C-alpha positions as protocol buffer text, in pm:
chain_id: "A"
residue {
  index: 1
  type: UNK
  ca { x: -945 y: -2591 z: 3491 }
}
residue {
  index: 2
  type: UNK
  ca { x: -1112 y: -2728 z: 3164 }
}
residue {
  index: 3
  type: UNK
  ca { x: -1397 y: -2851 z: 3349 }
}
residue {
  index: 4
  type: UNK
  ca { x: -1479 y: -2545 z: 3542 }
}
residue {
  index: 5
  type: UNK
  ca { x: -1427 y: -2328 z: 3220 }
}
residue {
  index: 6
  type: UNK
  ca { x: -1710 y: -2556 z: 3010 }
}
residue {
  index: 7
  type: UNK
  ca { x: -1940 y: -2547 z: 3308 }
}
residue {
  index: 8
  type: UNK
  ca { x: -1890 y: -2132 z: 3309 }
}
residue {
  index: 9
  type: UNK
  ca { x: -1969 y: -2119 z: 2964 }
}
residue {
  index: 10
  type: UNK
  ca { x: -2264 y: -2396 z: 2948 }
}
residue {
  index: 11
  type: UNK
  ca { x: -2451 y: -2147 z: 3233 }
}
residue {
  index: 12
  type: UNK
  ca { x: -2388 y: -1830 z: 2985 }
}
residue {
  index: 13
  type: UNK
  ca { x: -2515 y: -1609 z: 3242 }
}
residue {
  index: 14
  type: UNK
  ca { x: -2299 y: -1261 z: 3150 }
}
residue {
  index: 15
  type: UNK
  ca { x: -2074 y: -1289 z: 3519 }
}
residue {
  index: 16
  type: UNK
  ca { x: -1973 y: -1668 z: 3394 }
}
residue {
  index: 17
  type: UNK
  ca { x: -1876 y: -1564 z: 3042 }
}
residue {
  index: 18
  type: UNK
  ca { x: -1685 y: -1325 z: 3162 }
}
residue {
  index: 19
  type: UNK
  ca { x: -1482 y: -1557 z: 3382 }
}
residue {
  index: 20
  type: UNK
  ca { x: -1463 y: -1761 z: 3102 }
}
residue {
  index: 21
  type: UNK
  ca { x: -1380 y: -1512 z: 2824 }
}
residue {
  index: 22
  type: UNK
  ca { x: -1095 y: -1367 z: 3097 }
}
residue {
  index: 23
  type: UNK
  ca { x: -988 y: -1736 z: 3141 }
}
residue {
  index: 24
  type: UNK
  ca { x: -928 y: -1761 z: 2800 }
}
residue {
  index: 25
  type: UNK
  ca { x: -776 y: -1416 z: 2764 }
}
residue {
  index: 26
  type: UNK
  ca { x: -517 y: -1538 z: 3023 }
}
residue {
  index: 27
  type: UNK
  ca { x: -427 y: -1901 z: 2857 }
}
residue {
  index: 28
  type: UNK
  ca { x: -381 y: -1677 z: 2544 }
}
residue {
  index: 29
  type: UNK
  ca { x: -146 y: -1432 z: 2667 }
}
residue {
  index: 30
  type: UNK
  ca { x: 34 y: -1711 z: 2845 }
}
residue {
  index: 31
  type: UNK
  ca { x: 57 y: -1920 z: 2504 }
}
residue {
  index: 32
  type: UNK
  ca { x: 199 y: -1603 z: 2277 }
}
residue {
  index: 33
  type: UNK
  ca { x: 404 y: -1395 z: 2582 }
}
residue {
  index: 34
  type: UNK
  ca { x: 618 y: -1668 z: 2752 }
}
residue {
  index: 35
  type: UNK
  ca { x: 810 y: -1781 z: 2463 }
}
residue {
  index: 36
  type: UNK
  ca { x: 987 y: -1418 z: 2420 }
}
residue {
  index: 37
  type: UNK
  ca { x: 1156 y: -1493 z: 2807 }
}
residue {
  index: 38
  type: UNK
  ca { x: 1383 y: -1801 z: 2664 }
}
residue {
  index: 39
  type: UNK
  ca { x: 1470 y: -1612 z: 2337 }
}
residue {
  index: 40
  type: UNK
  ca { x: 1508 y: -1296 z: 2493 }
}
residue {
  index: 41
  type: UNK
  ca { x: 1776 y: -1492 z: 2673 }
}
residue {
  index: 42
  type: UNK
  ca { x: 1915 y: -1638 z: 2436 }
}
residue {
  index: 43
  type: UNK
  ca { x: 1929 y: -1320 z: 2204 }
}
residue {
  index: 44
  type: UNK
  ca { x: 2126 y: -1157 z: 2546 }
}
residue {
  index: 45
  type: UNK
  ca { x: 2412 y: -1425 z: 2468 }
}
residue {
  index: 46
  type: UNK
  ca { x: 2452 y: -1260 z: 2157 }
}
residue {
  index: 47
  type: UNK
  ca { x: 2576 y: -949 z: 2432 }
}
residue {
  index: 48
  type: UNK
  ca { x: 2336 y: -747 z: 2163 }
}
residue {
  index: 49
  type: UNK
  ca { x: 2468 y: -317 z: 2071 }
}
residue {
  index: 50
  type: UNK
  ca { x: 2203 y: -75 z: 2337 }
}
residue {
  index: 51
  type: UNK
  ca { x: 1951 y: 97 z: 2138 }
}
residue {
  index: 52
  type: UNK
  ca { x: 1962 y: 464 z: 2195 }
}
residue {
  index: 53
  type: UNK
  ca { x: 1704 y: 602 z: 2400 }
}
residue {
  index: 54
  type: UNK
  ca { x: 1478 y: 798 z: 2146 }
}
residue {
  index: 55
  type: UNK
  ca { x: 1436 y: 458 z: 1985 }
}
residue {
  index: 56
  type: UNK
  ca { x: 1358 y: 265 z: 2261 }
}
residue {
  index: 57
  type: UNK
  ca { x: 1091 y: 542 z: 2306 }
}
residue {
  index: 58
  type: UNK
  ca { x: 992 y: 528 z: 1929 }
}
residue {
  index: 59
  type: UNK
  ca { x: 971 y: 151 z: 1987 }
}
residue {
  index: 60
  type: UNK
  ca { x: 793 y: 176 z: 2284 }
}
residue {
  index: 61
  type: UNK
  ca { x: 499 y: 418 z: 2074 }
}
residue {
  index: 62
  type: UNK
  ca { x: 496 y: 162 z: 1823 }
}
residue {
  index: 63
  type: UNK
  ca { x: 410 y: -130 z: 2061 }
}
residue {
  index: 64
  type: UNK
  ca { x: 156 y: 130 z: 2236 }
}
residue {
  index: 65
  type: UNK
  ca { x: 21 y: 103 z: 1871 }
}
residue {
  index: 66
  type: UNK
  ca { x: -10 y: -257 z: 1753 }
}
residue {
  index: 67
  type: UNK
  ca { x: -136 y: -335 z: 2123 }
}
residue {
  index: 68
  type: UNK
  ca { x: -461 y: -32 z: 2082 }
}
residue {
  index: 69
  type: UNK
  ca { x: -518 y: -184 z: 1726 }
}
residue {
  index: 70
  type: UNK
  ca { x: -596 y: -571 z: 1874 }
}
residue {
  index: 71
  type: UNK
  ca { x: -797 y: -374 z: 2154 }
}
residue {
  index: 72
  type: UNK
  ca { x: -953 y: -266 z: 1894 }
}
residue {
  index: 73
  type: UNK
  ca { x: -984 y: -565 z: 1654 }
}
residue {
  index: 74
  type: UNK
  ca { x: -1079 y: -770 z: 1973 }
}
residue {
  index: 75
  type: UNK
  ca { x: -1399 y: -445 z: 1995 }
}
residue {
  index: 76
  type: UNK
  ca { x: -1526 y: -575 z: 1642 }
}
residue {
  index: 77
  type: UNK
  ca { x: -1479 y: -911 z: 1707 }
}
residue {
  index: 78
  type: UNK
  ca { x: -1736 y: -896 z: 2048 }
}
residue {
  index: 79
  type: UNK
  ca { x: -1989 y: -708 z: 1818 }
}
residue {
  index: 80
  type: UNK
  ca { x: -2012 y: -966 z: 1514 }
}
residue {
  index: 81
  type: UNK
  ca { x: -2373 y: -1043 z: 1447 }
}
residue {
  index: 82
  type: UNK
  ca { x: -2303 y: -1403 z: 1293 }
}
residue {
  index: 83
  type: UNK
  ca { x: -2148 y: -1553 z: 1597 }
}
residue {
  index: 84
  type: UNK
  ca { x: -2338 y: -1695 z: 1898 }
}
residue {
  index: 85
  type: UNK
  ca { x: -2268 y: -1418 z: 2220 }
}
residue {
  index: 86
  type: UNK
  ca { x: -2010 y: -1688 z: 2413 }
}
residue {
  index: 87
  type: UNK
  ca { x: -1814 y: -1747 z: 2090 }
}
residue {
  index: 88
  type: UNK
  ca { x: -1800 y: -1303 z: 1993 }
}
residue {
  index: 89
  type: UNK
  ca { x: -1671 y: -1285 z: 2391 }
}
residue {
  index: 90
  type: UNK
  ca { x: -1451 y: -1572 z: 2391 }
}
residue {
  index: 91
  type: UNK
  ca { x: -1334 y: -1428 z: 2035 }
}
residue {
  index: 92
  type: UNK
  ca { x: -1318 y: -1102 z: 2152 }
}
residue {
  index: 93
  type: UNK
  ca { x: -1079 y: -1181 z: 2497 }
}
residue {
  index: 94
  type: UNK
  ca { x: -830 y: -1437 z: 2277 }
}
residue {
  index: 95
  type: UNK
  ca { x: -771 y: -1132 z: 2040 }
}
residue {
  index: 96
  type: UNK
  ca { x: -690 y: -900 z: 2269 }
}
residue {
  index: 97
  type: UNK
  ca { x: -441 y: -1117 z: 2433 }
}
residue {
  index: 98
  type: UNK
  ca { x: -229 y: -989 z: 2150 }
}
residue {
  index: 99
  type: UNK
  ca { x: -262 y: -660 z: 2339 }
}
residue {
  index: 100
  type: UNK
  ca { x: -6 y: -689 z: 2586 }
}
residue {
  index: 101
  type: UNK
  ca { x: 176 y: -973 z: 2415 }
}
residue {
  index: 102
  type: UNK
  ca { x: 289 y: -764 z: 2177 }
}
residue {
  index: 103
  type: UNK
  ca { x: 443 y: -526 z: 2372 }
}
residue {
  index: 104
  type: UNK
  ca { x: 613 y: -769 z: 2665 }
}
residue {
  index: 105
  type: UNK
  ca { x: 797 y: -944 z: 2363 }
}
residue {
  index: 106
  type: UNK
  ca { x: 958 y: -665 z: 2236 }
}
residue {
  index: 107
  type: UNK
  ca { x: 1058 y: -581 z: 2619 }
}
residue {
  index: 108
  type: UNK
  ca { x: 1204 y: -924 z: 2605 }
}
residue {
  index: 109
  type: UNK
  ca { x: 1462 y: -795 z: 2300 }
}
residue {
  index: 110
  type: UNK
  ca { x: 1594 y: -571 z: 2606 }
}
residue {
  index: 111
  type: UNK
  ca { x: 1688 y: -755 z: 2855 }
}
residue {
  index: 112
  type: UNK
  ca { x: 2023 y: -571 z: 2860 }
}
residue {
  index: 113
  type: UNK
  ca { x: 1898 y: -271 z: 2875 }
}
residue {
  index: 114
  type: UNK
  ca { x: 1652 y: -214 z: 3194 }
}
residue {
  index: 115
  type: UNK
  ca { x: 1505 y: 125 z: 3073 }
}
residue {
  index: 116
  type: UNK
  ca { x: 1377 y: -34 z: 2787 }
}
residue {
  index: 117
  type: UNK
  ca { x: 1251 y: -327 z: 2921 }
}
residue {
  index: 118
  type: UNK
  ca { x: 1084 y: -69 z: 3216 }
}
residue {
  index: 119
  type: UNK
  ca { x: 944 y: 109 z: 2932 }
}
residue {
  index: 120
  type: UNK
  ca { x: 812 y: -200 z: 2704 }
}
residue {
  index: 121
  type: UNK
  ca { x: 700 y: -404 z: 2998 }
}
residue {
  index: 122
  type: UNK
  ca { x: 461 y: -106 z: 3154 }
}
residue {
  index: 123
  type: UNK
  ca { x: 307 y: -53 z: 2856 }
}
residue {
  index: 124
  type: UNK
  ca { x: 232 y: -449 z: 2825 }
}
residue {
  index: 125
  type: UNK
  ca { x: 106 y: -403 z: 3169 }
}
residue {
  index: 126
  type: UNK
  ca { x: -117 y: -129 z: 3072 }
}
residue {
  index: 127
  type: UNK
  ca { x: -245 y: -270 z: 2767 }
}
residue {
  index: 128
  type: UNK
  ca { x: -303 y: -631 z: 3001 }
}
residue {
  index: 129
  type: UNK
  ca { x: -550 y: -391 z: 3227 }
}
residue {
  index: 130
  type: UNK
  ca { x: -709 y: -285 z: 2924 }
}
residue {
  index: 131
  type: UNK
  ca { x: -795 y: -576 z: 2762 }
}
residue {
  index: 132
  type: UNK
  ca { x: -896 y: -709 z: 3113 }
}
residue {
  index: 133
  type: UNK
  ca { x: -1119 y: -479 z: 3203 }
}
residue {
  index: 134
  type: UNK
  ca { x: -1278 y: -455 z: 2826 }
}
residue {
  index: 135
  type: UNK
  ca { x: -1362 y: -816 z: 2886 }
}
residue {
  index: 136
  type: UNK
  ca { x: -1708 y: -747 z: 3073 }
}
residue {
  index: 137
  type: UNK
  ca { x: -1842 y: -463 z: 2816 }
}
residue {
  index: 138
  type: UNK
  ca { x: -1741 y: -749 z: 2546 }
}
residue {
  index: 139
  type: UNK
  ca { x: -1965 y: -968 z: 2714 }
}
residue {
  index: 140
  type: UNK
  ca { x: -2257 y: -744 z: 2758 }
}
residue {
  index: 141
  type: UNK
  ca { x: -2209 y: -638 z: 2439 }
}
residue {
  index: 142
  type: UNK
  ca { x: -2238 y: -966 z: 2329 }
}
residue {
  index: 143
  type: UNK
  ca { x: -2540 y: -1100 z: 2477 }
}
residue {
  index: 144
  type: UNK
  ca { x: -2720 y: -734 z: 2422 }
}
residue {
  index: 145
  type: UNK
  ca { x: -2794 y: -817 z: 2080 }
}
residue {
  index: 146
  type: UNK
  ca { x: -2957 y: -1143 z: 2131 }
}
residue {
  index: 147
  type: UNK
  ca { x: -3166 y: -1110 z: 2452 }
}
């Protein structure tokens, strides 16, 4: 996996960068999401109180929230001047893993309570397809201002 991510970004032609950049996005989401499943877990031992529904839906806002604001942190990040265009795009992807991750471990504070965790987990979902699909204007965006 290593090897075939350094040879995508040594050819730096935009369609490997973006394999790259979304290679990285993944191995970031992975690194910050999967540690909520375990302590969701273990936080459902605790047999935690339900959260009424207007503030699982006031929760749910806020995590539509912090994940638009690393969407768009990770949009400045793919436009900085100073950095080389694979190191803005590879920037750029590994901050908006933060996007969904944010949202899927609040989902994993309600594991008890399915609504919530329907709720949390689709907007995690939506803000992954965001940040995905963001990765390839990052890229362009990227290389525009050097070639």
């Amino acid at each position: 996996m290593l090897d075939t991510f350094a040879r995508e970004l040594r050819a730096g032609t935009p369609a490997d960068l973006t394999r790259a950049a979304r290679r990285a996005q993944a191995v970031a989401l992975l690194a910050l999401a999967l540690p909520g499943l375990p302590l969701g877990g273990l936080y459902l031992l605790t047999k935690p109180a339900p959260l009424p529904f207007p503030w699982v839906a006031a929760l749910a806002l806020l995590a539509a929230l912090l994940a638009l604001a690393a969407l768009r942190l990770a949009h400045r990040a793919a436009r900085q001047p100073v950095q080389p265009p694979s190191r803005a795009a590879l920037t750029a992807a590994i901050q908006a893993a933060a996007a969904p991750a944010a949202p899927f471990l609040l989902g994993c504070v309600f594991l008890a309570q399915p609504l919530a965790l329907a709720l949390l987990w689709l907007v995690a979902a939506l803000a992954c397809a965001a940040a995905w699909a963001s990765v390839p204007g990052w890229v362009k965006a990227a290389t525009a201002r050097t070639g």
